[in-house]
Amino acid sequence: MIVEDNQKKLEKIKGYLEKEFPDVDLEQKTSYNSAAKEIALNYDQYNLILLDMSMQTYDISNDESGGEPEPLAGKNILKQIYLREIPTKVIVVTMYENFIDGTKIDQLHQELKEGFSENYCGFIFFSHTNLDWSLKLKQFIKELT
């Protein structure tokens, strides 16, 4: 599953995964609420979740603006996964080195590693101009399979 609210980033990640792992079945969610609900109800269908850290509260639609942006929504989803003892592995994929609340990615990585070690595999710094993220993602996936 990919949890990502940035359409361009989602398309690049999805395109890469479909090219490198053609047999993969991808589900995508674009908000905190839709991802949290899907994971709670169908977690057993997912071996891996690629999780954005900052996202909208609700899916954006003609009737819905997406609600307030949540800078650490991914952390809250990871916490729910951990507390429900869901065995699915999680890789955080972010474009930010610093978050709105002042948290730095290295600090967040350490916090997630210590707090949710059974699920959290690490983070990938995504860039539209540099493909290092794809190599790191491939490495993570190979280690998990």
mmCIF file of C-alpha atoms in Angstrom:
data_model
loop_
_atom_site.group_PDB
_atom_site.id
_atom_site.type_symbol
_atom_site.label_atom_id
_atom_site.label_comp_id
_atom_site.label_asym_id
_atom_site.label_seq_id
_atom_site.Cartn_x
_atom_site.Cartn_y
_atom_site.Cartn_z
ATOM 1 C CA MET A 1 0.000 0.000 0.000
ATOM 2 C CA ILE A 2 1.123 3.540 -0.729
ATOM 3 C CA VAL A 3 -0.161 6.335 1.503
ATOM 4 C CA GLU A 4 0.621 9.584 -0.303
ATOM 5 C CA ASP A 5 -1.299 12.815 -0.915
ATOM 6 C CA ASN A 6 1.082 14.377 -3.460
ATOM 7 C CA GLN A 7 -0.094 13.156 -6.870
ATOM 8 C CA LYS A 8 3.246 13.614 -8.691
ATOM 9 C CA LYS A 9 5.165 11.813 -5.955
ATOM 10 C CA LEU A 10 2.556 9.042 -5.887
ATOM 11 C CA GLU A 11 2.794 8.562 -9.658
ATOM 12 C CA LYS A 12 6.608 8.350 -9.573
ATOM 13 C CA ILE A 13 6.651 5.821 -6.736
ATOM 14 C CA LYS A 14 3.856 3.759 -8.247
ATOM 15 C CA GLY A 15 5.479 3.824 -11.694
ATOM 16 C CA TYR A 16 8.798 2.702 -10.270
ATOM 17 C CA LEU A 17 7.232 -0.157 -8.291
ATOM 18 C CA GLU A 18 5.195 -1.369 -11.261
ATOM 19 C CA LYS A 19 8.339 -1.379 -13.426
ATOM 20 C CA GLU A 20 10.662 -3.060 -10.902
ATOM 21 C CA PHE A 21 8.096 -5.398 -9.340
ATOM 22 C CA PRO A 22 5.476 -6.090 -12.046
ATOM 23 C CA ASP A 23 3.588 -8.632 -9.922
ATOM 24 C CA VAL A 24 2.985 -6.171 -7.100
ATOM 25 C CA ASP A 25 -0.624 -5.317 -6.268
ATOM 26 C CA LEU A 26 -0.784 -1.673 -5.178
ATOM 27 C CA GLU A 27 -3.484 -0.019 -3.125
ATOM 28 C CA GLN A 28 -3.230 3.728 -2.659
ATOM 29 C CA LYS A 29 -4.690 6.066 -0.066
ATOM 30 C CA THR A 30 -4.330 9.828 -0.055
ATOM 31 C CA SER A 31 -5.281 10.947 3.455
ATOM 32 C CA TYR A 32 -4.834 10.142 7.112
ATOM 33 C CA ASN A 33 -8.429 8.967 7.622
ATOM 34 C CA SER A 34 -8.671 6.786 4.511
ATOM 35 C CA ALA A 35 -5.303 5.148 5.227
ATOM 36 C CA ALA A 36 -6.020 4.559 8.924
ATOM 37 C CA LYS A 37 -9.399 3.011 8.116
ATOM 38 C CA GLU A 38 -8.026 0.778 5.339
ATOM 39 C CA ILE A 39 -5.163 -0.455 7.496
ATOM 40 C CA ALA A 40 -7.439 -1.192 10.466
ATOM 41 C CA LEU A 41 -9.909 -3.146 8.328
ATOM 42 C CA ASN A 42 -7.619 -4.897 5.825
ATOM 43 C CA TYR A 43 -4.103 -4.934 7.274
ATOM 44 C CA ASP A 44 -3.686 -8.628 6.511
ATOM 45 C CA GLN A 45 -3.717 -7.820 2.778
ATOM 46 C CA TYR A 46 -0.523 -5.750 2.975
ATOM 47 C CA ASN A 47 3.064 -6.911 3.361
ATOM 48 C CA LEU A 48 4.432 -3.386 3.196
ATOM 49 C CA ILE A 49 3.168 0.167 3.570
ATOM 50 C CA LEU A 50 4.991 3.106 1.988
ATOM 51 C CA LEU A 51 3.896 5.927 4.242
ATOM 52 C CA ASP A 52 4.116 9.661 3.694
ATOM 53 C CA MET A 53 4.665 11.595 6.893
ATOM 54 C CA SER A 54 2.677 14.768 6.141
ATOM 55 C CA MET A 55 -0.795 14.539 4.624
ATOM 56 C CA GLN A 56 -4.339 15.851 4.636
ATOM 57 C CA THR A 57 -6.849 14.613 7.200
ATOM 58 C CA TYR A 58 -9.459 13.648 4.583
ATOM 59 C CA ASP A 59 -9.429 12.698 0.915
ATOM 60 C CA ILE A 60 -9.770 15.749 -1.313
ATOM 61 C CA SER A 61 -12.900 15.728 -3.473
ATOM 62 C CA ASN A 62 -15.340 18.159 -5.069
ATOM 63 C CA ASP A 63 -17.104 18.446 -1.711
ATOM 64 C CA GLU A 64 -14.129 18.104 0.620
ATOM 65 C CA SER A 65 -11.019 20.301 0.855
ATOM 66 C CA GLY A 66 -8.986 17.671 2.675
ATOM 67 C CA GLY A 67 -9.259 19.274 6.090
ATOM 68 C CA GLU A 68 -6.275 20.499 8.017
ATOM 69 C CA PRO A 69 -2.863 19.276 6.875
ATOM 70 C CA GLU A 70 -1.311 17.013 9.496
ATOM 71 C CA PRO A 71 2.490 17.388 9.503
ATOM 72 C CA LEU A 72 3.087 14.100 11.360
ATOM 73 C CA ALA A 73 0.047 12.085 10.272
ATOM 74 C CA GLY A 74 2.297 9.204 9.238
ATOM 75 C CA LYS A 75 3.642 8.938 12.772
ATOM 76 C CA ASN A 76 0.085 8.648 14.087
ATOM 77 C CA ILE A 77 -0.715 5.911 11.565
ATOM 78 C CA LEU A 78 2.449 4.045 12.535
ATOM 79 C CA LYS A 79 1.453 4.341 16.200
ATOM 80 C CA GLN A 80 -1.970 2.839 15.427
ATOM 81 C CA ILE A 81 -0.336 -0.035 13.539
ATOM 82 C CA TYR A 82 1.954 -0.702 16.477
ATOM 83 C CA LEU A 83 -0.764 -0.470 19.166
ATOM 84 C CA ARG A 84 -3.043 -2.828 17.224
ATOM 85 C CA GLU A 85 -0.131 -5.270 16.886
ATOM 86 C CA ILE A 86 -0.453 -5.260 13.110
ATOM 87 C CA PRO A 87 2.621 -7.066 11.732
ATOM 88 C CA THR A 88 2.893 -5.038 8.492
ATOM 89 C CA LYS A 89 6.237 -3.378 7.803
ATOM 90 C CA VAL A 90 6.363 0.363 7.123
ATOM 91 C CA ILE A 91 8.814 2.538 5.187
ATOM 92 C CA VAL A 92 8.389 6.296 5.509
ATOM 93 C CA VAL A 93 8.817 8.171 2.210
ATOM 94 C CA THR A 94 9.133 11.918 2.700
ATOM 95 C CA MET A 95 10.251 15.003 0.795
ATOM 96 C CA TYR A 96 10.946 16.956 3.984
ATOM 97 C CA GLU A 97 14.090 17.151 6.072
ATOM 98 C CA ASN A 98 12.296 19.347 8.613
ATOM 99 C CA PHE A 99 8.634 19.311 9.582
ATOM 100 C CA ILE A 100 6.350 22.204 10.518
ATOM 101 C CA ASP A 101 6.568 21.418 14.229
ATOM 102 C CA GLY A 102 10.377 21.732 14.095
ATOM 103 C CA THR A 103 11.089 17.992 14.057
ATOM 104 C CA LYS A 104 14.054 17.011 11.875
ATOM 105 C CA ILE A 105 13.958 13.799 9.829
ATOM 106 C CA ASP A 106 16.935 12.249 11.671
ATOM 107 C CA GLN A 107 15.277 12.956 15.013
ATOM 108 C CA LEU A 108 11.997 11.486 13.765
ATOM 109 C CA HIS A 109 13.811 8.423 12.398
ATOM 110 C CA GLN A 110 15.339 7.744 15.812
ATOM 111 C CA GLU A 111 11.989 8.211 17.543
ATOM 112 C CA LEU A 112 10.189 5.861 15.140
ATOM 113 C CA LYS A 113 12.974 3.279 15.346
ATOM 114 C CA GLU A 114 12.840 3.247 19.142
ATOM 115 C CA GLY A 115 9.055 3.423 19.466
ATOM 116 C CA PHE A 116 7.861 1.184 16.642
ATOM 117 C CA SER A 117 10.780 -1.110 15.832
ATOM 118 C CA GLU A 118 8.585 -4.101 14.967
ATOM 119 C CA ASN A 119 7.009 -2.198 12.070
ATOM 120 C CA TYR A 120 9.270 0.704 11.126
ATOM 121 C CA CYS A 121 11.999 -0.235 8.637
ATOM 122 C CA GLY A 122 13.406 3.231 7.967
ATOM 123 C CA PHE A 123 12.846 6.279 5.812
ATOM 124 C CA ILE A 124 13.520 7.324 2.260
ATOM 125 C CA PHE A 125 14.117 10.924 1.307
ATOM 126 C CA PHE A 126 12.167 11.402 -1.932
ATOM 127 C CA SER A 127 13.249 13.857 -4.623
ATOM 128 C CA HIS A 128 11.754 14.583 -8.031
ATOM 129 C CA THR A 129 15.220 15.418 -9.396
ATOM 130 C CA ASN A 130 17.361 12.679 -7.844
ATOM 131 C CA LEU A 131 16.681 8.953 -8.204
ATOM 132 C CA ASP A 132 18.573 7.850 -5.082
ATOM 133 C CA TRP A 133 15.198 7.241 -3.423
ATOM 134 C CA SER A 134 14.417 4.459 -5.905
ATOM 135 C CA LEU A 135 17.662 2.620 -5.156
ATOM 136 C CA LYS A 136 17.025 2.836 -1.427
ATOM 137 C CA LEU A 137 13.437 1.643 -1.889
ATOM 138 C CA LYS A 138 14.599 -1.334 -3.950
ATOM 139 C CA GLN A 139 17.149 -2.183 -1.254
ATOM 140 C CA PHE A 140 14.510 -2.027 1.504
ATOM 141 C CA ILE A 141 12.120 -4.247 -0.453
ATOM 142 C CA LYS A 142 14.806 -6.821 -1.235
ATOM 143 C CA GLU A 143 15.745 -6.964 2.466
ATOM 144 C CA LEU A 144 12.104 -7.578 3.399
ATOM 145 C CA THR A 145 11.530 -10.380 0.888
#
